PDB file of C-alpha atoms and ligand atoms in Angstrom:
ATOM      1  CA  MET L  76     159.546  -8.677  37.942  1.00 51.00           C
ATOM      2  CA  ASN L  77     160.538 -10.887  40.863  1.00 71.00           C
ATOM      3  CA  LYS L  78     157.849  -9.389  43.031  1.00 83.00           C
ATOM      4  CA  ALA L  79     158.007 -12.477  45.226  1.00 80.00           C
ATOM      5  CA  LEU L  80     161.464 -11.331  46.372  1.00 84.00           C
ATOM      6  CA  ARG L  81     159.964  -8.378  48.210  1.00 95.00           C
ATOM      7  CA  LYS L  82     157.712  -8.284  51.255  1.00 95.00           C
ATOM      8  CA  PRO L  83     155.187  -5.534  50.691  1.00 96.00           C
ATOM      9  CA  VAL L  84     155.141  -2.554  53.020  1.00 98.00           C
ATOM     10  CA  ILE L  85     151.966  -0.597  53.725  1.00 98.00           C
ATOM     11  CA  ALA L  86     152.780   2.619  55.551  1.00 98.00           C
ATOM     12  CA  GLY L  87     150.393   5.226  56.846  1.00 98.00           C
ATOM     13  CA  ASN L  88     151.432   8.866  56.747  1.00 98.00           C
ATOM     14  CA  TRP L  89     149.224  10.601  59.261  1.00 98.00           C
ATOM     15  CA  LYS L  90     150.606  14.042  58.332  1.00 98.00           C
ATOM     16  CA  MET L  91     149.598  16.729  60.891  1.00 98.00           C
ATOM     17  CA  ASN L  92     146.695  14.837  62.415  1.00 98.00           C
ATOM     18  CA  LEU L  93     145.677  13.410  65.809  1.00 98.00           C
ATOM     19  CA  THR L  94     146.693  13.995  69.409  1.00 98.00           C
ATOM     20  CA  PRO L  95     148.417  11.332  71.543  1.00 98.00           C
ATOM     21  CA  ASP L  96     145.072  10.160  73.000  1.00 98.00           C
ATOM     22  CA  GLU L  97     143.522   9.960  69.542  1.00 98.00           C
ATOM     23  CA  THR L  98     146.624   8.116  68.339  1.00 98.00           C
ATOM     24  CA  ALA L  99     146.301   5.476  71.055  1.00 98.00           C
ATOM     25  CA  ALA L 100     142.603   5.011  70.333  1.00 98.00           C
ATOM     26  CA  LEU L 101     143.088   4.593  66.576  1.00 98.00           C
ATOM     27  CA  ILE L 102     145.948   2.121  66.994  1.00 98.00           C
ATOM     28  CA  GLU L 103     143.857   0.080  69.461  1.00 98.00           C
ATOM     29  CA  GLN L 104     141.166  -0.087  66.764  1.00 98.00           C
ATOM     30  CA  MET L 105     143.656  -1.066  64.070  1.00 98.00           C
ATOM     31  CA  LYS L 106     145.554  -3.752  65.974  1.00 98.00           C
ATOM     32  CA  PRO L 107     143.065  -6.623  65.651  1.00 98.00           C
ATOM     33  CA  LEU L 108     142.231  -5.654  62.071  1.00 98.00           C
ATOM     34  CA  VAL L 109     145.832  -5.857  60.852  1.00 97.00           C
ATOM     35  CA  ALA L 110     147.136  -8.646  63.112  1.00 97.00           C
ATOM     36  CA  ASP L 111     147.316 -11.193  60.292  1.00 95.00           C
ATOM     37  CA  ALA L 112     148.834  -8.819  57.715  1.00 96.00           C
ATOM     38  CA  ALA L 113     150.902 -10.433  54.973  1.00 94.00           C
ATOM     39  CA  CYS L 114     152.905  -7.219  54.665  1.00 96.00           C
ATOM     40  CA  ASP L 115     154.937  -4.997  56.964  1.00 98.00           C
ATOM     41  CA  VAL L 116     152.717  -2.362  58.577  1.00 98.00           C
ATOM     42  CA  VAL L 117     154.154   1.043  59.503  1.00 98.00           C
ATOM     43  CA  LEU L 118     152.494   4.178  60.856  1.00 98.00           C
ATOM     44  CA  CYS L 119     154.387   7.444  60.428  1.00 99.00           C
ATOM     45  CA  VAL L 120     152.884   9.707  63.049  1.00 99.00           C
ATOM     46  CA  PRO L 121     153.555  13.279  64.230  1.00 98.00           C
ATOM     47  CA  PHE L 122     156.597  13.557  66.510  1.00 98.00           C
ATOM     48  CA  VAL L 123     154.498  14.297  69.598  1.00 98.00           C
ATOM     49  CA  ASP L 124     152.438  11.140  69.016  1.00 98.00           C
ATOM     50  CA  ILE L 125     155.375   8.742  68.718  1.00 98.00           C
ATOM     51  CA  ALA L 126     155.473   7.719  72.385  1.00 98.00           C
ATOM     52  CA  ALA L 127     151.719   7.106  72.532  1.00 98.00           C
ATOM     53  CA  ALA L 128     151.866   5.201  69.235  1.00 98.00           C
ATOM     54  CA  GLN L 129     154.703   2.990  70.450  1.00 98.00           C
ATOM     55  CA  ALA L 130     152.891   2.226  73.704  1.00 98.00           C
ATOM     56  CA  ALA L 131     149.656   1.371  71.890  1.00 98.00           C
ATOM     57  CA  ALA L 132     151.422  -0.726  69.239  1.00 98.00           C
ATOM     58  CA  ALA L 133     153.664  -2.627  71.690  1.00 98.00           C
ATOM     59  CA  GLY L 134     153.505  -6.368  71.082  1.00 97.00           C
ATOM     60  CA  SER L 135     151.629  -5.943  67.780  1.00 98.00           C
ATOM     61  CA  ASN L 136     152.844  -6.069  64.193  1.00 98.00           C
ATOM     62  CA  ILE L 137     152.487  -2.286  63.779  1.00 98.00           C
ATOM     63  CA  GLN L 138     155.803  -0.433  63.560  1.00 98.00           C
ATOM     64  CA  ILE L 139     156.122   3.275  64.217  1.00 98.00           C
ATOM     65  CA  GLY L 140     157.860   5.806  62.023  1.00 98.00           C
ATOM     66  CA  ALA L 141     158.351   9.564  61.795  1.00 99.00           C
ATOM     67  CA  GLN L 142     157.582  11.969  58.950  1.00 98.00           C
ATOM     68  CA  ASN L 143     160.862  13.868  58.605  1.00 98.00           C
ATOM     69  CA  CYS L 144     164.292  14.307  60.181  1.00 98.00           C
ATOM     70  CA  HIS L 145     166.967  16.973  60.053  1.00 98.00           C
ATOM     71  CA  TRP L 146     170.281  16.359  58.278  1.00 98.00           C
ATOM     72  CA  ALA L 147     172.448  17.306  61.264  1.00 98.00           C
ATOM     73  CA  ASN L 148     172.773  15.092  64.324  1.00 98.00           C
ATOM     74  CA  SER L 149     172.371  18.042  66.699  1.00 98.00           C
ATOM     75  CA  GLY L 150     172.885  21.792  66.771  1.00 98.00           C
ATOM     76  CA  ALA L 151     171.256  25.197  66.534  1.00 98.00           C
ATOM     77  CA  PHE L 152     168.225  24.235  64.442  1.00 98.00           C
ATOM     78  CA  THR L 153     165.246  25.492  66.425  1.00 98.00           C
ATOM     79  CA  GLY L 154     162.192  23.305  66.084  1.00 97.00           C
ATOM     80  CA  GLU L 155     163.923  20.425  64.332  1.00 98.00           C
ATOM     81  CA  ILE L 156     164.324  16.740  65.223  1.00 98.00           C
ATOM     82  CA  SER L 157     167.403  14.706  64.293  1.00 98.00           C
ATOM     83  CA  ALA L 158     167.704  11.139  63.051  1.00 98.00           C
ATOM     84  CA  PRO L 159     169.739   9.988  66.093  1.00 98.00           C
ATOM     85  CA  MET L 160     166.987  11.388  68.344  1.00 98.00           C
ATOM     86  CA  LEU L 161     164.439   9.248  66.514  1.00 98.00           C
ATOM     87  CA  LYS L 162     166.676   6.201  66.739  1.00 98.00           C
ATOM     88  CA  ALA L 163     167.164   6.820  70.457  1.00 98.00           C
ATOM     89  CA  ILE L 164     163.426   6.552  71.115  1.00 98.00           C
ATOM     90  CA  GLY L 165     163.085   3.339  69.125  1.00 98.00           C
ATOM     91  CA  VAL L 166     161.732   4.698  65.841  1.00 98.00           C
ATOM     92  CA  GLY L 167     162.559   2.434  62.889  1.00 98.00           C
ATOM     93  CA  TYR L 168     161.334   4.376  59.860  1.00 98.00           C
ATOM     94  CA  VAL L 169     161.365   7.944  58.658  1.00 99.00           C
ATOM     95  CA  ILE L 170     159.739   9.538  55.625  1.00 98.00           C
ATOM     96  CA  VAL L 171     162.118  11.817  53.723  1.00 98.00           C
ATOM     97  CA  GLY L 172     161.333  14.144  50.829  1.00 98.00           C
ATOM     98  CA  HIS L 173     157.563  14.126  51.013  1.00 98.00           C
ATOM     99  CA  SER L 174     156.173  16.521  48.405  1.00 97.00           C
ATOM    100  CA  GLU L 175     154.485  18.562  51.137  1.00 97.00           C
ATOM    101  CA  ARG L 176     157.933  19.140  52.686  1.00 98.00           C
ATOM    102  CA  ARG L 177     159.350  19.997  49.264  1.00 97.00           C
ATOM    103  CA  THR L 178     156.482  22.384  48.451  1.00 96.00           C
ATOM    104  CA  TYR L 179     155.760  24.110  51.773  1.00 97.00           C
ATOM    105  CA  PHE L 180     159.120  23.875  53.543  1.00 97.00           C
ATOM    106  CA  ASN L 181     161.589  24.283  50.687  1.00 97.00           C
ATOM    107  CA  ASP L 182     163.005  20.790  50.864  1.00 97.00           C
ATOM    108  CA  SER L 183     165.209  20.371  47.779  1.00 96.00           C
ATOM    109  CA  SER L 184     166.784  17.314  46.223  1.00 94.00           C
ATOM    110  CA  GLU L 185     169.992  18.280  48.028  1.00 95.00           C
ATOM    111  CA  THR L 186     168.421  18.598  51.487  1.00 98.00           C
ATOM    112  CA  VAL L 187     166.497  15.391  50.857  1.00 98.00           C
ATOM    113  CA  ALA L 188     169.832  13.701  50.103  1.00 98.00           C
ATOM    114  CA  ALA L 189     171.318  15.108  53.315  1.00 98.00           C
ATOM    115  CA  ARG L 190     168.351  13.911  55.378  1.00 98.00           C
ATOM    116  CA  THR L 191     168.589  10.481  53.741  1.00 98.00           C
ATOM    117  CA  ARG L 192     172.285  10.344  54.638  1.00 98.00           C
ATOM    118  CA  ALA L 193     171.577  11.274  58.257  1.00 98.00           C
ATOM    119  CA  ALA L 194     168.742   8.766  58.586  1.00 98.00           C
ATOM    120  CA  LEU L 195     170.822   5.917  57.170  1.00 98.00           C
ATOM    121  CA  ASP L 196     173.783   6.847  59.376  1.00 98.00           C
ATOM    122  CA  ALA L 197     171.481   6.701  62.399  1.00 98.00           C
ATOM    123  CA  GLY L 198     170.341   3.200  61.436  1.00 98.00           C
ATOM    124  CA  LEU L 199     166.824   4.131  60.329  1.00 98.00           C
ATOM    125  CA  THR L 200     164.947   2.818  57.309  1.00 98.00           C
ATOM    126  CA  VAL L 201     164.142   5.662  54.930  1.00 98.00           C
ATOM    127  CA  ILE L 202     160.880   6.015  53.022  1.00 99.00           C
ATOM    128  CA  LEU L 203     162.108   8.260  50.219  1.00 98.00           C
ATOM    129  CA  CYS L 204     159.307  10.100  48.408  1.00 98.00           C
ATOM    130  CA  VAL L 205     159.610  11.166  44.799  1.00 98.00           C
ATOM    131  CA  GLY L 206     157.049  12.339  42.277  1.00 98.00           C
ATOM    132  CA  GLU L 207     156.145  14.812  39.586  1.00 97.00           C
ATOM    133  CA  THR L 208     153.699  17.700  39.676  1.00 96.00           C
ATOM    134  CA  ARG L 209     150.745  17.903  37.360  1.00 94.00           C
ATOM    135  CA  SER L 210     152.520  20.399  35.099  1.00 95.00           C
ATOM    136  CA  GLU L 211     155.619  18.199  34.916  1.00 96.00           C
ATOM    137  CA  ARG L 212     153.452  15.255  33.849  1.00 95.00           C
ATOM    138  CA  GLU L 213     151.729  17.438  31.251  1.00 94.00           C
ATOM    139  CA  GLN L 214     155.125  18.505  29.910  1.00 97.00           C
ATOM    140  CA  GLY L 215     156.092  14.840  29.512  1.00 97.00           C
ATOM    141  CA  ILE L 216     159.044  15.065  31.893  1.00 98.00           C
ATOM    142  CA  THR L 217     157.837  12.675  34.604  1.00 98.00           C
ATOM    143  CA  GLN L 218     160.608  10.199  33.972  1.00 98.00           C
ATOM    144  CA  GLU L 219     163.380  12.830  34.143  1.00 98.00           C
ATOM    145  CA  ILE L 220     161.942  14.367  37.317  1.00 98.00           C
ATOM    146  CA  VAL L 221     161.569  11.088  39.151  1.00 98.00           C
ATOM    147  CA  ARG L 222     164.968   9.815  37.991  1.00 98.00           C
ATOM    148  CA  THR L 223     166.689  13.038  39.042  1.00 98.00           C
ATOM    149  CA  GLN L 224     165.006  13.175  42.454  1.00 98.00           C
ATOM    150  CA  THR L 225     165.861   9.532  43.124  1.00 98.00           C
ATOM    151  CA  LYS L 226     169.413   9.784  41.851  1.00 98.00           C
ATOM    152  CA  ILE L 227     170.287  12.873  43.886  1.00 98.00           C
ATOM    153  CA  ALA L 228     168.709  11.472  47.072  1.00 98.00           C
ATOM    154  CA  LEU L 229     170.718   8.274  46.739  1.00 98.00           C
ATOM    155  CA  GLN L 230     174.085   9.875  46.021  1.00 97.00           C
ATOM    156  CA  GLY L 231     176.628   8.177  48.242  1.00 94.00           C
ATOM    157  CA  VAL L 232     174.166   5.514  49.429  1.00 98.00           C
ATOM    158  CA  SER L 233     175.864   2.110  49.269  1.00 98.00           C
ATOM    159  CA  ALA L 234     174.251  -1.114  48.042  1.00 98.00           C
ATOM    160  CA  GLU L 235     174.249  -2.309  51.647  1.00 98.00           C
ATOM    161  CA  GLU L 236     172.483   0.871  52.794  1.00 98.00           C
ATOM    162  CA  LEU L 237     169.984   0.599  49.924  1.00 98.00           C
ATOM    163  CA  LYS L 238     168.485  -2.381  51.789  1.00 98.00           C
ATOM    164  CA  ARG L 239     167.179   0.204  54.282  1.00 98.00           C
ATOM    165  CA  VAL L 240     165.606   2.401  51.604  1.00 98.00           C
ATOM    166  CA  ILE L 241     161.992   2.178  50.507  1.00 98.00           C
ATOM    167  CA  VAL L 242     161.096   4.417  47.574  1.00 98.00           C
ATOM    168  CA  ALA L 243     157.580   5.854  47.496  1.00 98.00           C
ATOM    169  CA  TYR L 244     156.393   7.132  44.130  1.00 98.00           C
ATOM    170  CA  GLU L 245     153.854   9.815  44.941  1.00 98.00           C
ATOM    171  CA  PRO L 246     152.635  11.881  42.002  1.00 97.00           C
ATOM    172  CA  VAL L 247     151.957  15.291  43.548  1.00 96.00           C
ATOM    173  CA  TRP L 248     148.730  15.698  41.566  1.00 95.00           C
ATOM    174  CA  ALA L 249     147.328  12.529  43.157  1.00 94.00           C
ATOM    175  CA  ILE L 250     147.978  13.446  46.794  1.00 92.00           C
ATOM    176  CA  GLY L 251     144.867  14.277  48.768  1.00 87.00           C
ATOM    177  CA  THR L 252     142.986  15.066  45.588  1.00 89.00           C
ATOM    178  CA  GLY L 253     141.042  11.849  45.115  1.00 85.00           C
ATOM    179  CA  LEU L 254     142.782  11.576  41.730  1.00 85.00           C
ATOM    180  CA  THR L 255     144.707   8.314  41.659  1.00 85.00           C
ATOM    181  CA  ALA L 256     147.270   7.433  39.041  1.00 88.00           C
ATOM    182  CA  THR L 257     145.954   4.517  37.026  1.00 94.00           C
ATOM    183  CA  ALA L 258     147.543   1.218  37.914  1.00 96.00           C
ATOM    184  CA  GLU L 259     149.410   1.343  34.594  1.00 96.00           C
ATOM    185  CA  GLN L 260     150.680   4.913  35.142  1.00 96.00           C
ATOM    186  CA  ALA L 261     151.873   4.086  38.645  1.00 97.00           C
ATOM    187  CA  ASN L 262     153.504   0.831  37.627  1.00 98.00           C
ATOM    188  CA  GLU L 263     155.258   2.495  34.688  1.00 98.00           C
ATOM    189  CA  VAL L 264     156.954   5.019  36.967  1.00 98.00           C
ATOM    190  CA  ASN L 265     157.798   2.399  39.593  1.00 98.00           C
ATOM    191  CA  ALA L 266     159.420   0.319  36.841  1.00 98.00           C
ATOM    192  CA  TRP L 267     161.456   3.379  35.757  1.00 98.00           C
ATOM    193  CA  ILE L 268     162.650   3.792  39.332  1.00 98.00           C
ATOM    194  CA  ARG L 269     163.618   0.130  39.526  1.00 98.00           C
ATOM    195  CA  ALA L 270     165.473   0.392  36.204  1.00 98.00           C
ATOM    196  CA  LEU L 271     167.394   3.389  37.574  1.00 98.00           C
ATOM    197  CA  LEU L 272     168.306   1.409  40.701  1.00 98.00           C
ATOM    198  CA  ALA L 273     169.555  -1.411  38.468  1.00 98.00           C
ATOM    199  CA  GLU L 274     171.739   1.126  36.619  1.00 98.00           C
ATOM    200  CA  LEU L 275     173.055   2.691  39.820  1.00 98.00           C
ATOM    201  CA  TYR L 276     173.549  -0.567  41.750  1.00 98.00           C
ATOM    202  CA  SER L 277     172.704  -3.942  40.180  1.00 98.00           C
ATOM    203  CA  ILE L 278     169.661  -5.862  39.007  1.00 97.00           C
ATOM    204  CA  ASP L 279     169.741  -7.923  42.189  1.00 96.00           C
ATOM    205  CA  ALA L 280     169.894  -4.814  44.381  1.00 97.00           C
ATOM    206  CA  ALA L 281     167.060  -3.192  42.416  1.00 98.00           C
ATOM    207  CA  ASN L 282     164.906  -6.298  42.724  1.00 97.00           C
ATOM    208  CA  GLY L 283     165.258  -6.161  46.490  1.00 97.00           C
ATOM    209  CA  VAL L 284     163.960  -2.608  46.891  1.00 98.00           C
ATOM    210  CA  VAL L 285     160.369  -2.045  47.962  1.00 98.00           C
ATOM    211  CA  ILE L 286     158.841   0.637  45.727  1.00 98.00           C
ATOM    212  CA  GLN L 287     155.501   1.913  46.974  1.00 98.00           C
ATOM    213  CA  TYR L 288     152.812   3.965  45.323  1.00 97.00           C
ATOM    214  CA  GLY L 289     151.126   6.808  47.189  1.00 97.00           C
ATOM    215  CA  GLY L 290     148.402   9.268  46.244  1.00 96.00           C
ATOM    216  CA  SER L 291     144.728   8.739  47.058  1.00 94.00           C
ATOM    217  CA  MET L 292     145.215   5.017  47.556  1.00 96.00           C
ATOM    218  CA  ASN L 293     142.097   3.638  49.212  1.00 95.00           C
ATOM    219  CA  ALA L 294     140.199   0.448  49.941  1.00 95.00           C
ATOM    220  CA  ALA L 295     138.598   0.493  46.493  1.00 95.00           C
ATOM    221  CA  ASN L 296     141.664   1.002  44.304  1.00 95.00           C
ATOM    222  CA  ALA L 297     144.380  -0.701  46.389  1.00 96.00           C
ATOM    223  CA  GLY L 298     143.846  -4.182  44.955  1.00 96.00           C
ATOM    224  CA  GLU L 299     144.467  -3.137  41.378  1.00 96.00           C
ATOM    225  CA  LEU L 300     147.461  -0.953  42.250  1.00 96.00           C
ATOM    226  CA  LEU L 301     149.087  -3.541  44.498  1.00 96.00           C
ATOM    227  CA  ALA L 302     148.666  -6.284  41.907  1.00 95.00           C
ATOM    228  CA  GLN L 303     151.054  -4.453  39.560  1.00 96.00           C
ATOM    229  CA  PRO L 304     154.458  -6.110  39.159  1.00 96.00           C
ATOM    230  CA  ASP L 305     156.476  -3.098  40.352  1.00 97.00           C
ATOM    231  CA  ILE L 306     154.176  -1.769  43.083  1.00 97.00           C
ATOM    232  CA  ASP L 307     155.278  -3.327  46.366  1.00 97.00           C
ATOM    233  CA  GLY L 308     153.125  -1.453  48.802  1.00 97.00           C
ATOM    234  CA  GLY L 309     151.581   1.881  49.527  1.00 98.00           C
ATOM    235  CA  LEU L 310     152.163   5.118  51.377  1.00 98.00           C
ATOM    236  CA  ILE L 311     148.710   6.043  52.542  1.00 98.00           C
ATOM    237  CA  GLY L 312     147.564   9.466  53.704  1.00 97.00           C
ATOM    238  CA  GLY L 313     143.851  10.029  54.333  1.00 97.00           C
ATOM    239  CA  ALA L 314     142.852   6.355  54.369  1.00 97.00           C
ATOM    240  CA  SER L 315     145.424   5.580  57.080  1.00 98.00           C
ATOM    241  CA  LEU L 316     143.403   7.693  59.523  1.00 98.00           C
ATOM    242  CA  LYS L 317     140.508   5.221  59.321  1.00 98.00           C
ATOM    243  CA  ALA L 318     141.055   1.749  60.796  1.00 98.00           C
ATOM    244  CA  GLN L 319     138.700  -0.040  58.404  1.00 98.00           C
ATOM    245  CA  ASP L 320     140.058   1.623  55.282  1.00 98.00           C
ATOM    246  CA  PHE L 321     143.675   1.099  56.277  1.00 98.00           C
ATOM    247  CA  SER L 322     143.118  -2.564  57.100  1.00 98.00           C
ATOM    248  CA  ALA L 323     141.284  -3.100  53.806  1.00 97.00           C
ATOM    249  CA  ILE L 324     144.360  -1.797  51.954  1.00 98.00           C
ATOM    250  CA  ILE L 325     146.562  -4.134  54.003  1.00 97.00           C
ATOM    251  CA  LYS L 326     144.303  -7.070  53.144  1.00 96.00           C
ATOM    252  CA  ALA L 327     144.682  -6.248  49.438  1.00 94.00           C
ATOM    253  CA  THR L 328     148.322  -7.372  49.702  1.00 92.00           C
ATOM    254  CA  TYR L 329     147.171 -10.980  50.340  1.00 75.00           C
ATOM    255  CA  PHE L 330     146.309 -11.371  46.701  1.00 62.00           C
ATOM    256  CA  PHE L 331     149.704 -10.654  45.177  1.00 55.00           C
TER     257      PHE L 331
HETATM  258  P1  13P N 407     146.605  10.700  50.345  1.00 79.62           P
HETATM  259  O1  13P N 407     146.536   9.178  50.487  1.00 79.62           O
HETATM  260  O2  13P N 407     145.765  11.400  51.362  1.00 79.62           O
HETATM  261  O3  13P N 407     146.378  11.127  48.937  1.00 79.62           O
HETATM  262  O4  13P N 407     148.119  11.095  50.719  1.00 79.62           O
HETATM  263  C1  13P N 407     149.141  10.401  50.123  1.00 79.62           C
HETATM  264  C2  13P N 407     150.402  10.816  50.753  1.00 79.62           C
HETATM  265  O5  13P N 407     150.842  11.950  50.615  1.00 79.62           O
HETATM  266  C3  13P N 407     151.104   9.836  51.587  1.00 79.62           C
HETATM  267  O6  13P N 407     152.377  10.286  51.931  1.00 79.62           O
END
């Protein structure tokens, strides 16, 4: 409900793809295609591509984000990048809790909460990813899993800070598999997340939160997904590496 209260956000998650030169070239291709977007447009690029992405996107409506941050501001954490470091180079958004981080790098609900805390403290907007595995869906525990992940990540997050949180529902079984949740399945979970936010904060606060869907979203299925009342945008993997596909998803937000 009250979808009109929220400006949609289409974010690309490039994952571990593209060099700085390739980044600049792809953003140059995208810029004219997305210039009249009716939504916010964000590209979450690898750390080493951030500077090239910012230079290429300067003066356009494309905003640049990162794909993870550490929970400490600084310290002996070899290979890590902190939220204040991202803020210092002008990054506005950071993905936290992506299922690939949870699966391959042992990110837990608790570390996701700590990263969320650090990102909010640094003044970043967090794209908080939650979602069930295939076996969790088959066991009928999707709602519990998504509620628990969301609730733990948001522990200690104030209503004011919630304005800088985007939640991305990404069913793990739909990521990079070509299997998309049906529009009804995706909307059902997004509505559960919004109901939880209403419980934890207020109906008004919940109605202000952008809740995306992610998982094999593409030019062909974006329209139906984005037309759902509780789907306010997308977190796009593979299709965000192709200018035409990404811009077609962005154009699908015109028809809300
Ligand atoms: P795909 O769009 O490639 O399925 O990836 C989704 C995703 O994980 C975005 O964060």
